[in-house]
Amino acid sequence: MSSSVAGPDCCGGLGNVDFRQADLCVMTWLLGYVDPSDPCFVAAILTIAFNPLFWNVVARWEQKTRKLSKAFRSPYLACYSLGAAILLLNILRSHCFTQAMLSQPKMESLDNPMAYRVGLALLGVGSTFVLSSFFALGFTGTFLGDYFGILKEARVTTFPFNILDNPMYWGSTANYLGWAVMHASPTGLLLTVVVALIYRVAILYEEPFTAQIYQQKASSSHKRS
């Protein structure tokens, strides 16, 4: 397996880039470096795909049935428990991501001090977005409290939400990208693309449902007034 080759011009040059195909283009190029049959790589793909599926299915089930709130006798305890489970799953995902990088060759063109510093900067930016998002939302706001009936009075618009939507997701993606660049890992770069794609799907799935929850809250408040 070659450790350093030029990527194909699958996007037709910078002047003709179709950004709807950009992720697929990058994935196709990176697959030339990666052994997809490696067990560590497979484990990383499975954990990346499973985590958002898990928390969305559980949160929607809770929103419809209130089974977790009843089992824990409190929506807050139920939300804290789900949050703890999500954190543990994310630790497992990061572990699998790292093991997949270590099990496959490095990319020589990225294995230099400058690239390492770029990766470190990406990690810093990503961590800033993740941590500031957490502090702005709080634990229940971060870990799907709205599905448990724990709603905020108003939408959060302070930093980092005044910079971009879904800063937790994109900050996490930047963290994985930085980690991959620091390790000069084509496997890590490919897995980061998968993370970004999974988060895009999660956002498309989550945002309309969350908006519906707050619309129902506004309608209920209007009727009471």
PDB file of C-alpha atoms in Angstrom:
ATOM      1  CA  MET A   1       0.000   0.000   0.000  1.00  0.00           C
ATOM      2  CA  SER A   2       1.473   3.337  -1.033  1.00  0.00           C
ATOM      3  CA  SER A   3       1.840   5.832   1.789  1.00  0.00           C
ATOM      4  CA  SER A   4       1.948   8.943  -0.353  1.00  0.00           C
ATOM      5  CA  VAL A   5       0.229   9.481  -3.708  1.00  0.00           C
ATOM      6  CA  ALA A   6      -1.568  12.351  -5.389  1.00  0.00           C
ATOM      7  CA  GLY A   7      -5.326  12.314  -5.114  1.00  0.00           C
ATOM      8  CA  PRO A   8      -7.482  12.009  -8.244  1.00  0.00           C
ATOM      9  CA  ASP A   9      -9.194  15.076  -9.653  1.00  0.00           C
ATOM     10  CA  CYS A  10     -12.606  13.528  -8.991  1.00  0.00           C
ATOM     11  CA  CYS A  11     -14.253  16.892  -8.350  1.00  0.00           C
ATOM     12  CA  GLY A  12     -13.252  18.370 -11.692  1.00  0.00           C
ATOM     13  CA  GLY A  13     -10.878  21.030 -10.357  1.00  0.00           C
ATOM     14  CA  LEU A  14     -11.402  23.788  -7.815  1.00  0.00           C
ATOM     15  CA  GLY A  15     -13.360  25.939 -10.227  1.00  0.00           C
ATOM     16  CA  ASN A  16     -15.942  23.229 -10.800  1.00  0.00           C
ATOM     17  CA  VAL A  17     -16.293  21.681  -7.345  1.00  0.00           C
ATOM     18  CA  ASP A  18     -19.720  20.219  -6.630  1.00  0.00           C
ATOM     19  CA  PHE A  19     -19.829  20.430  -2.849  1.00  0.00           C
ATOM     20  CA  ARG A  20     -22.703  17.948  -2.739  1.00  0.00           C
ATOM     21  CA  GLN A  21     -20.195  15.365  -3.978  1.00  0.00           C
ATOM     22  CA  ALA A  22     -17.187  16.615  -2.018  1.00  0.00           C
ATOM     23  CA  ASP A  23     -17.466  14.135   0.849  1.00  0.00           C
ATOM     24  CA  LEU A  24     -17.849  11.214  -1.552  1.00  0.00           C
ATOM     25  CA  CYS A  25     -14.870  12.483  -3.545  1.00  0.00           C
ATOM     26  CA  VAL A  26     -12.683  12.633  -0.446  1.00  0.00           C
ATOM     27  CA  MET A  27     -13.849   9.214   0.746  1.00  0.00           C
ATOM     28  CA  THR A  28     -13.101   7.653  -2.651  1.00  0.00           C
ATOM     29  CA  TRP A  29      -9.591   9.083  -2.608  1.00  0.00           C
ATOM     30  CA  LEU A  30      -8.869   8.057   0.984  1.00  0.00           C
ATOM     31  CA  LEU A  31     -10.105   4.510   0.416  1.00  0.00           C
ATOM     32  CA  GLY A  32      -6.964   4.048  -1.675  1.00  0.00           C
ATOM     33  CA  TYR A  33      -4.948   4.258   1.539  1.00  0.00           C
ATOM     34  CA  VAL A  34      -7.159   2.235   3.868  1.00  0.00           C
ATOM     35  CA  ASP A  35      -7.748  -1.459   4.453  1.00  0.00           C
ATOM     36  CA  PRO A  36     -11.523  -1.528   5.132  1.00  0.00           C
ATOM     37  CA  SER A  37     -11.371  -5.172   6.271  1.00  0.00           C
ATOM     38  CA  ASP A  38      -9.198  -4.297   9.282  1.00  0.00           C
ATOM     39  CA  PRO A  39     -11.161  -5.197  12.463  1.00  0.00           C
ATOM     40  CA  CYS A  40     -10.191  -1.934  14.162  1.00  0.00           C
ATOM     41  CA  PHE A  41     -11.475   0.052  11.186  1.00  0.00           C
ATOM     42  CA  VAL A  42     -14.740  -1.917  11.157  1.00  0.00           C
ATOM     43  CA  ALA A  43     -15.173  -1.344  14.910  1.00  0.00           C
ATOM     44  CA  ALA A  44     -14.616   2.391  14.435  1.00  0.00           C
ATOM     45  CA  ILE A  45     -17.215   2.570  11.640  1.00  0.00           C
ATOM     46  CA  LEU A  46     -19.747   0.672  13.752  1.00  0.00           C
ATOM     47  CA  THR A  47     -19.303   2.904  16.820  1.00  0.00           C
ATOM     48  CA  ILE A  48     -19.455   6.083  14.704  1.00  0.00           C
ATOM     49  CA  ALA A  49     -22.725   4.957  13.126  1.00  0.00           C
ATOM     50  CA  PHE A  50     -24.249   3.469  16.268  1.00  0.00           C
ATOM     51  CA  ASN A  51     -23.900   6.355  18.702  1.00  0.00           C
ATOM     52  CA  PRO A  52     -26.276   8.918  17.093  1.00  0.00           C
ATOM     53  CA  LEU A  53     -28.683   6.110  16.218  1.00  0.00           C
ATOM     54  CA  PHE A  54     -28.742   5.024  19.856  1.00  0.00           C
ATOM     55  CA  TRP A  55     -29.376   8.410  21.396  1.00  0.00           C
ATOM     56  CA  ASN A  56     -31.993   9.415  18.826  1.00  0.00           C
ATOM     57  CA  VAL A  57     -33.951   6.170  19.157  1.00  0.00           C
ATOM     58  CA  VAL A  58     -33.847   6.251  22.967  1.00  0.00           C
ATOM     59  CA  ALA A  59     -34.705   9.959  23.149  1.00  0.00           C
ATOM     60  CA  ARG A  60     -37.687   9.653  20.804  1.00  0.00           C
ATOM     61  CA  TRP A  61     -38.901   6.581  22.660  1.00  0.00           C
ATOM     62  CA  GLU A  62     -38.694   8.527  25.908  1.00  0.00           C
ATOM     63  CA  GLN A  63     -40.480  11.529  24.405  1.00  0.00           C
ATOM     64  CA  LYS A  64     -43.364   9.314  23.275  1.00  0.00           C
ATOM     65  CA  THR A  65     -43.645   6.981  26.301  1.00  0.00           C
ATOM     66  CA  ARG A  66     -41.890   8.638  29.290  1.00  0.00           C
ATOM     67  CA  LYS A  67     -40.716   5.125  30.226  1.00  0.00           C
ATOM     68  CA  LEU A  68     -37.265   6.259  31.363  1.00  0.00           C
ATOM     69  CA  SER A  69     -38.646   9.104  33.456  1.00  0.00           C
ATOM     70  CA  LYS A  70     -41.048   6.671  35.125  1.00  0.00           C
ATOM     71  CA  ALA A  71     -38.322   4.084  35.697  1.00  0.00           C
ATOM     72  CA  PHE A  72     -35.988   6.647  37.312  1.00  0.00           C
ATOM     73  CA  ARG A  73     -38.901   8.515  38.969  1.00  0.00           C
ATOM     74  CA  SER A  74     -37.516  11.758  37.594  1.00  0.00           C
ATOM     75  CA  PRO A  75     -36.951  13.162  34.095  1.00  0.00           C
ATOM     76  CA  TYR A  76     -33.711  14.714  35.335  1.00  0.00           C
ATOM     77  CA  LEU A  77     -32.287  11.420  36.606  1.00  0.00           C
ATOM     78  CA  ALA A  78     -33.370   9.733  33.389  1.00  0.00           C
ATOM     79  CA  CYS A  79     -31.664  12.432  31.318  1.00  0.00           C
ATOM     80  CA  TYR A  80     -28.486  12.228  33.425  1.00  0.00           C
ATOM     81  CA  SER A  81     -28.427   8.463  32.923  1.00  0.00           C
ATOM     82  CA  LEU A  82     -28.814   8.749  29.164  1.00  0.00           C
ATOM     83  CA  GLY A  83     -26.122  11.441  29.134  1.00  0.00           C
ATOM     84  CA  ALA A  84     -23.751   9.158  31.045  1.00  0.00           C
ATOM     85  CA  ALA A  85     -24.411   6.345  28.571  1.00  0.00           C
ATOM     86  CA  ILE A  86     -23.738   8.685  25.636  1.00  0.00           C
ATOM     87  CA  LEU A  87     -20.458   9.828  27.204  1.00  0.00           C
ATOM     88  CA  LEU A  88     -19.318   6.226  27.686  1.00  0.00           C
ATOM     89  CA  LEU A  89     -20.236   5.381  24.100  1.00  0.00           C
ATOM     90  CA  ASN A  90     -18.313   8.426  22.876  1.00  0.00           C
ATOM     91  CA  ILE A  91     -15.250   7.314  24.839  1.00  0.00           C
ATOM     92  CA  LEU A  92     -15.546   3.898  23.186  1.00  0.00           C
ATOM     93  CA  ARG A  93     -15.899   5.569  19.766  1.00  0.00           C
ATOM     94  CA  SER A  94     -12.780   7.663  20.326  1.00  0.00           C
ATOM     95  CA  HIS A  95     -10.862   4.584  21.461  1.00  0.00           C
ATOM     96  CA  CYS A  96     -11.893   2.636  18.340  1.00  0.00           C
ATOM     97  CA  PHE A  97     -11.062   5.661  16.171  1.00  0.00           C
ATOM     98  CA  THR A  98      -7.548   5.830  17.649  1.00  0.00           C
ATOM     99  CA  GLN A  99      -6.945   2.082  17.398  1.00  0.00           C
ATOM    100  CA  ALA A 100      -8.020   2.143  13.738  1.00  0.00           C
ATOM    101  CA  MET A 101      -5.457   4.886  13.033  1.00  0.00           C
ATOM    102  CA  LEU A 102      -2.676   3.055  14.848  1.00  0.00           C
ATOM    103  CA  SER A 103      -3.389  -0.211  13.041  1.00  0.00           C
ATOM    104  CA  GLN A 104      -2.836   1.251   9.556  1.00  0.00           C
ATOM    105  CA  PRO A 105       0.013   3.133   7.812  1.00  0.00           C
ATOM    106  CA  LYS A 106       0.686   6.846   8.055  1.00  0.00           C
ATOM    107  CA  MET A 107       0.552   9.288   5.156  1.00  0.00           C
ATOM    108  CA  GLU A 108       4.109  10.545   4.579  1.00  0.00           C
ATOM    109  CA  SER A 109       2.979  13.928   3.269  1.00  0.00           C
ATOM    110  CA  LEU A 110       1.260  14.643   6.602  1.00  0.00           C
ATOM    111  CA  ASP A 111       4.004  13.271   8.826  1.00  0.00           C
ATOM    112  CA  ASN A 112       5.782  16.560   9.544  1.00  0.00           C
ATOM    113  CA  PRO A 113       5.869  19.228  12.284  1.00  0.00           C
ATOM    114  CA  MET A 114       3.772  21.748  10.328  1.00  0.00           C
ATOM    115  CA  ALA A 115       0.916  19.294   9.804  1.00  0.00           C
ATOM    116  CA  TYR A 116       1.129  18.314  13.458  1.00  0.00           C
ATOM    117  CA  ARG A 117       0.710  21.954  14.494  1.00  0.00           C
ATOM    118  CA  VAL A 118      -2.272  22.330  12.130  1.00  0.00           C
ATOM    119  CA  GLY A 119      -3.845  19.242  13.717  1.00  0.00           C
ATOM    120  CA  LEU A 120      -3.208  20.644  17.165  1.00  0.00           C
ATOM    121  CA  ALA A 121      -4.887  23.925  16.160  1.00  0.00           C
ATOM    122  CA  LEU A 122      -7.917  22.029  14.827  1.00  0.00           C
ATOM    123  CA  LEU A 123      -8.104  20.121  18.084  1.00  0.00           C
ATOM    124  CA  GLY A 124      -8.014  23.410  19.991  1.00  0.00           C
ATOM    125  CA  VAL A 125     -10.780  24.963  17.886  1.00  0.00           C
ATOM    126  CA  GLY A 126     -12.924  21.838  18.124  1.00  0.00           C
ATOM    127  CA  SER A 127     -12.495  21.594  21.880  1.00  0.00           C
ATOM    128  CA  THR A 128     -13.429  25.269  22.233  1.00  0.00           C
ATOM    129  CA  PHE A 129     -16.687  24.728  20.359  1.00  0.00           C
ATOM    130  CA  VAL A 130     -17.527  21.523  22.244  1.00  0.00           C
ATOM    131  CA  LEU A 131     -16.811  22.921  25.717  1.00  0.00           C
ATOM    132  CA  SER A 132     -18.410  26.325  25.126  1.00  0.00           C
ATOM    133  CA  SER A 133     -21.492  24.615  23.697  1.00  0.00           C
ATOM    134  CA  PHE A 134     -21.708  22.398  26.769  1.00  0.00           C
ATOM    135  CA  PHE A 135     -21.417  25.348  29.156  1.00  0.00           C
ATOM    136  CA  ALA A 136     -24.019  27.336  27.184  1.00  0.00           C
ATOM    137  CA  LEU A 137     -26.549  24.491  27.123  1.00  0.00           C
ATOM    138  CA  GLY A 138     -25.824  22.780  30.432  1.00  0.00           C
ATOM    139  CA  PHE A 139     -25.891  19.010  30.907  1.00  0.00           C
ATOM    140  CA  THR A 140     -29.584  18.502  30.197  1.00  0.00           C
ATOM    141  CA  GLY A 141     -29.544  20.874  27.235  1.00  0.00           C
ATOM    142  CA  THR A 142     -26.593  19.022  25.748  1.00  0.00           C
ATOM    143  CA  PHE A 143     -27.919  15.531  26.374  1.00  0.00           C
ATOM    144  CA  LEU A 144     -31.415  15.756  24.893  1.00  0.00           C
ATOM    145  CA  GLY A 145     -33.219  17.154  27.912  1.00  0.00           C
ATOM    146  CA  ASP A 146     -35.938  18.564  25.664  1.00  0.00           C
ATOM    147  CA  TYR A 147     -37.017  14.988  24.857  1.00  0.00           C
ATOM    148  CA  PHE A 148     -37.516  14.480  28.600  1.00  0.00           C
ATOM    149  CA  GLY A 149     -39.669  17.594  28.893  1.00  0.00           C
ATOM    150  CA  ILE A 150     -36.786  19.665  30.278  1.00  0.00           C
ATOM    151  CA  LEU A 151     -37.118  22.700  28.041  1.00  0.00           C
ATOM    152  CA  LYS A 152     -35.274  26.002  28.009  1.00  0.00           C
ATOM    153  CA  GLU A 153     -37.213  29.243  28.112  1.00  0.00           C
ATOM    154  CA  ALA A 154     -35.570  30.558  24.948  1.00  0.00           C
ATOM    155  CA  ARG A 155     -33.164  29.479  22.266  1.00  0.00           C
ATOM    156  CA  VAL A 156     -29.503  29.859  23.193  1.00  0.00           C
ATOM    157  CA  THR A 157     -27.872  32.516  21.003  1.00  0.00           C
ATOM    158  CA  THR A 158     -24.635  33.181  22.898  1.00  0.00           C
ATOM    159  CA  PHE A 159     -21.223  31.895  21.800  1.00  0.00           C
ATOM    160  CA  PRO A 160     -20.689  29.521  20.061  1.00  0.00           C
ATOM    161  CA  PHE A 161     -24.278  29.453  18.737  1.00  0.00           C
ATOM    162  CA  ASN A 162     -23.848  32.956  17.333  1.00  0.00           C
ATOM    163  CA  ILE A 163     -20.988  31.592  15.191  1.00  0.00           C
ATOM    164  CA  LEU A 164     -22.505  28.408  13.744  1.00  0.00           C
ATOM    165  CA  ASP A 165     -25.369  25.999  14.234  1.00  0.00           C
ATOM    166  CA  ASN A 166     -24.734  22.679  15.972  1.00  0.00           C
ATOM    167  CA  PRO A 167     -21.305  23.653  17.375  1.00  0.00           C
ATOM    168  CA  MET A 168     -21.159  20.483  19.474  1.00  0.00           C
ATOM    169  CA  TYR A 169     -21.312  18.284  16.377  1.00  0.00           C
ATOM    170  CA  TRP A 170     -18.936  20.329  14.247  1.00  0.00           C
ATOM    171  CA  GLY A 171     -16.555  20.882  17.150  1.00  0.00           C
ATOM    172  CA  SER A 172     -16.422  17.124  17.660  1.00  0.00           C
ATOM    173  CA  THR A 173     -15.755  16.662  13.937  1.00  0.00           C
ATOM    174  CA  ALA A 174     -12.902  19.199  14.122  1.00  0.00           C
ATOM    175  CA  ASN A 175     -11.470  17.258  17.067  1.00  0.00           C
ATOM    176  CA  TYR A 176     -11.404  14.040  15.074  1.00  0.00           C
ATOM    177  CA  LEU A 177      -9.923  15.832  12.068  1.00  0.00           C
ATOM    178  CA  GLY A 178      -7.200  17.377  14.212  1.00  0.00           C
ATOM    179  CA  TRP A 179      -6.463  14.022  15.843  1.00  0.00           C
ATOM    180  CA  ALA A 180      -6.186  12.378  12.411  1.00  0.00           C
ATOM    181  CA  VAL A 181      -3.844  15.088  11.065  1.00  0.00           C
ATOM    182  CA  MET A 182      -1.671  14.906  14.182  1.00  0.00           C
ATOM    183  CA  HIS A 183      -1.304  11.164  13.583  1.00  0.00           C
ATOM    184  CA  ALA A 184      -0.751  11.659   9.824  1.00  0.00           C
ATOM    185  CA  SER A 185      -3.448   9.040   9.384  1.00  0.00           C
ATOM    186  CA  PRO A 186      -5.393   8.565   6.135  1.00  0.00           C
ATOM    187  CA  THR A 187      -7.582   6.131   8.071  1.00  0.00           C
ATOM    188  CA  GLY A 188      -8.351   8.893  10.563  1.00  0.00           C
ATOM    189  CA  LEU A 189      -9.182  11.321   7.751  1.00  0.00           C
ATOM    190  CA  LEU A 190     -11.581   8.833   6.181  1.00  0.00           C
ATOM    191  CA  LEU A 191     -13.233   8.132   9.534  1.00  0.00           C
ATOM    192  CA  THR A 192     -13.591  11.890  10.091  1.00  0.00           C
ATOM    193  CA  VAL A 193     -15.506  12.152   6.810  1.00  0.00           C
ATOM    194  CA  VAL A 194     -17.773   9.353   8.059  1.00  0.00           C
ATOM    195  CA  VAL A 195     -18.273  11.243  11.351  1.00  0.00           C
ATOM    196  CA  ALA A 196     -19.254  14.389   9.422  1.00  0.00           C
ATOM    197  CA  LEU A 197     -21.701  12.476   7.233  1.00  0.00           C
ATOM    198  CA  ILE A 198     -23.319  10.747  10.212  1.00  0.00           C
ATOM    199  CA  TYR A 199     -23.672  14.076  12.010  1.00  0.00           C
ATOM    200  CA  ARG A 200     -25.294  15.616   8.929  1.00  0.00           C
ATOM    201  CA  VAL A 201     -27.869  12.845   8.915  1.00  0.00           C
ATOM    202  CA  ALA A 202     -28.407  13.234  12.674  1.00  0.00           C
ATOM    203  CA  ILE A 203     -28.988  16.979  12.281  1.00  0.00           C
ATOM    204  CA  LEU A 204     -31.536  16.439   9.499  1.00  0.00           C
ATOM    205  CA  TYR A 205     -33.285  13.906  11.725  1.00  0.00           C
ATOM    206  CA  GLU A 206     -33.128  15.849  15.002  1.00  0.00           C
ATOM    207  CA  GLU A 207     -33.773  19.493  14.157  1.00  0.00           C
ATOM    208  CA  PRO A 208     -37.355  19.198  12.826  1.00  0.00           C
ATOM    209  CA  PHE A 209     -38.350  17.019  15.758  1.00  0.00           C
ATOM    210  CA  THR A 210     -36.813  19.381  18.311  1.00  0.00           C
ATOM    211  CA  ALA A 211     -38.541  22.333  16.618  1.00  0.00           C
ATOM    212  CA  GLN A 212     -41.827  20.437  16.884  1.00  0.00           C
ATOM    213  CA  ILE A 213     -41.321  19.948  20.640  1.00  0.00           C
ATOM    214  CA  TYR A 214     -40.848  23.686  21.169  1.00  0.00           C
ATOM    215  CA  GLN A 215     -43.795  24.523  18.918  1.00  0.00           C
ATOM    216  CA  GLN A 216     -45.964  22.288  21.092  1.00  0.00           C
ATOM    217  CA  LYS A 217     -44.645  24.075  24.178  1.00  0.00           C
ATOM    218  CA  ALA A 218     -45.437  27.486  22.641  1.00  0.00           C
ATOM    219  CA  SER A 219     -48.936  26.341  21.688  1.00  0.00           C
ATOM    220  CA  SER A 220     -49.590  25.046  25.207  1.00  0.00           C
ATOM    221  CA  SER A 221     -48.367  28.294  26.760  1.00  0.00           C
ATOM    222  CA  HIS A 222     -50.543  30.327  24.405  1.00  0.00           C
ATOM    223  CA  LYS A 223     -53.645  28.293  25.290  1.00  0.00           C
ATOM    224  CA  ARG A 224     -53.022  28.705  29.038  1.00  0.00           C
ATOM    225  CA  SER A 225     -52.628  32.455  28.650  1.00  0.00           C
TER     226      SER A 225
END
